[in-house]
Amino acid sequence: MCAGSFREQAAAQKYAQRLSKKGLPARVSRVDLGDKGVWHRVCLGNFSSLAEARAKSKVWEQKKLIRASYVLPLR
């Protein structure tokens, strides 16, 4: 699941550190979106299914650990 996407790697790293301090398993992934350019996604967790990721996302949002997220299947 992704909790944010940033053009600047430094901004993504800063956000990932804030989430890590809250106890969340945050990491930054670089993605090249072609014409849209390079983005740095702040991803959380390692889930075995989309349903598990969506459920955890709701829990973290309800606890106000994250504001919003989106779940992407791995390719």
PDB file of C-alpha atoms in Angstrom:
ATOM      1  CA  MET A   1       0.000   0.000   0.000  1.00  0.00           C
ATOM      2  CA  CYS A   2       1.145   3.523  -0.674  1.00  0.00           C
ATOM      3  CA  ALA A   3       0.635   6.408   1.714  1.00  0.00           C
ATOM      4  CA  GLY A   4       2.093   9.108  -0.495  1.00  0.00           C
ATOM      5  CA  SER A   5       3.835   9.915  -3.740  1.00  0.00           C
ATOM      6  CA  PHE A   6       6.389  12.680  -4.201  1.00  0.00           C
ATOM      7  CA  ARG A   7       8.422  14.088  -7.060  1.00  0.00           C
ATOM      8  CA  GLU A   8      11.344  14.818  -4.744  1.00  0.00           C
ATOM      9  CA  GLN A   9      13.094  11.859  -3.125  1.00  0.00           C
ATOM     10  CA  ALA A  10      13.998  13.955  -0.068  1.00  0.00           C
ATOM     11  CA  ALA A  11      10.320  14.721   0.603  1.00  0.00           C
ATOM     12  CA  ALA A  12       9.436  11.038   0.300  1.00  0.00           C
ATOM     13  CA  GLN A  13      12.261  10.071   2.679  1.00  0.00           C
ATOM     14  CA  LYS A  14      11.127  12.672   5.205  1.00  0.00           C
ATOM     15  CA  TYR A  15       7.536  11.388   5.132  1.00  0.00           C
ATOM     16  CA  ALA A  16       8.714   7.768   5.396  1.00  0.00           C
ATOM     17  CA  GLN A  17      10.767   8.695   8.478  1.00  0.00           C
ATOM     18  CA  ARG A  18       7.713  10.349  10.084  1.00  0.00           C
ATOM     19  CA  LEU A  19       5.679   7.188   9.498  1.00  0.00           C
ATOM     20  CA  SER A  20       8.495   4.978  10.794  1.00  0.00           C
ATOM     21  CA  LYS A  21       8.566   6.994  14.021  1.00  0.00           C
ATOM     22  CA  LYS A  22       4.877   6.091  14.418  1.00  0.00           C
ATOM     23  CA  GLY A  23       5.854   2.420  14.187  1.00  0.00           C
ATOM     24  CA  LEU A  24       4.767   1.875  10.594  1.00  0.00           C
ATOM     25  CA  PRO A  25       6.913  -0.190   8.196  1.00  0.00           C
ATOM     26  CA  ALA A  26       7.600   2.575   5.643  1.00  0.00           C
ATOM     27  CA  ARG A  27       9.920   2.473   2.664  1.00  0.00           C
ATOM     28  CA  VAL A  28      10.437   4.591  -0.447  1.00  0.00           C
ATOM     29  CA  SER A  29      10.115   3.106  -3.926  1.00  0.00           C
ATOM     30  CA  ARG A  30      11.174   4.940  -7.076  1.00  0.00           C
ATOM     31  CA  VAL A  31       8.849   4.586 -10.067  1.00  0.00           C
ATOM     32  CA  ASP A  32       9.286   5.975 -13.578  1.00  0.00           C
ATOM     33  CA  LEU A  33       5.885   6.888 -15.017  1.00  0.00           C
ATOM     34  CA  GLY A  34       7.178   7.816 -18.458  1.00  0.00           C
ATOM     35  CA  ASP A  35       5.662  11.134 -19.562  1.00  0.00           C
ATOM     36  CA  LYS A  36       4.610  11.874 -15.969  1.00  0.00           C
ATOM     37  CA  GLY A  37       8.211  11.626 -14.811  1.00  0.00           C
ATOM     38  CA  VAL A  38       9.870   9.908 -11.876  1.00  0.00           C
ATOM     39  CA  TRP A  39       7.968   9.703  -8.594  1.00  0.00           C
ATOM     40  CA  HIS A  40       8.941   8.392  -5.181  1.00  0.00           C
ATOM     41  CA  ARG A  41       6.214   6.399  -3.455  1.00  0.00           C
ATOM     42  CA  VAL A  42       6.060   5.919   0.288  1.00  0.00           C
ATOM     43  CA  CYS A  43       4.891   2.342   0.722  1.00  0.00           C
ATOM     44  CA  LEU A  44       3.804   0.577   3.886  1.00  0.00           C
ATOM     45  CA  GLY A  45       3.864  -3.064   4.868  1.00  0.00           C
ATOM     46  CA  ASN A  46       4.237  -6.327   3.036  1.00  0.00           C
ATOM     47  CA  PHE A  47       0.894  -8.031   2.565  1.00  0.00           C
ATOM     48  CA  SER A  48      -0.047 -11.417   1.178  1.00  0.00           C
ATOM     49  CA  SER A  49      -3.285 -10.185  -0.415  1.00  0.00           C
ATOM     50  CA  LEU A  50      -5.069  -7.048  -1.556  1.00  0.00           C
ATOM     51  CA  ALA A  51      -7.771  -7.680   1.049  1.00  0.00           C
ATOM     52  CA  GLU A  52      -5.183  -7.777   3.846  1.00  0.00           C
ATOM     53  CA  ALA A  53      -3.614  -4.518   2.636  1.00  0.00           C
ATOM     54  CA  ARG A  54      -6.994  -2.775   2.396  1.00  0.00           C
ATOM     55  CA  ALA A  55      -7.971  -3.938   5.887  1.00  0.00           C
ATOM     56  CA  LYS A  56      -4.703  -2.701   7.416  1.00  0.00           C
ATOM     57  CA  SER A  57      -5.061   0.590   5.564  1.00  0.00           C
ATOM     58  CA  LYS A  58      -8.472   1.159   7.158  1.00  0.00           C
ATOM     59  CA  VAL A  59      -7.087   0.390  10.618  1.00  0.00           C
ATOM     60  CA  TRP A  60      -4.179   2.823  10.207  1.00  0.00           C
ATOM     61  CA  GLU A  61      -6.513   5.526   8.858  1.00  0.00           C
ATOM     62  CA  GLN A  62      -8.963   5.052  11.752  1.00  0.00           C
ATOM     63  CA  LYS A  63      -6.090   5.326  14.238  1.00  0.00           C
ATOM     64  CA  LYS A  64      -5.018   8.523  12.427  1.00  0.00           C
ATOM     65  CA  LEU A  65      -1.558   7.083  11.714  1.00  0.00           C
ATOM     66  CA  ILE A  66      -2.038   7.916   8.036  1.00  0.00           C
ATOM     67  CA  ARG A  67      -4.461  10.289   6.319  1.00  0.00           C
ATOM     68  CA  ALA A  68      -5.112   8.187   3.247  1.00  0.00           C
ATOM     69  CA  SER A  69      -3.579   5.418   1.199  1.00  0.00           C
ATOM     70  CA  TYR A  70      -4.063   3.454  -1.966  1.00  0.00           C
ATOM     71  CA  VAL A  71      -3.443  -0.224  -2.553  1.00  0.00           C
ATOM     72  CA  LEU A  72      -1.571  -1.353  -5.644  1.00  0.00           C
ATOM     73  CA  PRO A  73      -1.093  -4.985  -6.657  1.00  0.00           C
ATOM     74  CA  LEU A  74       2.529  -5.954  -7.250  1.00  0.00           C
ATOM     75  CA  ARG A  75       3.356  -6.842 -10.816  1.00  0.00           C
TER      76      ARG A  75
END
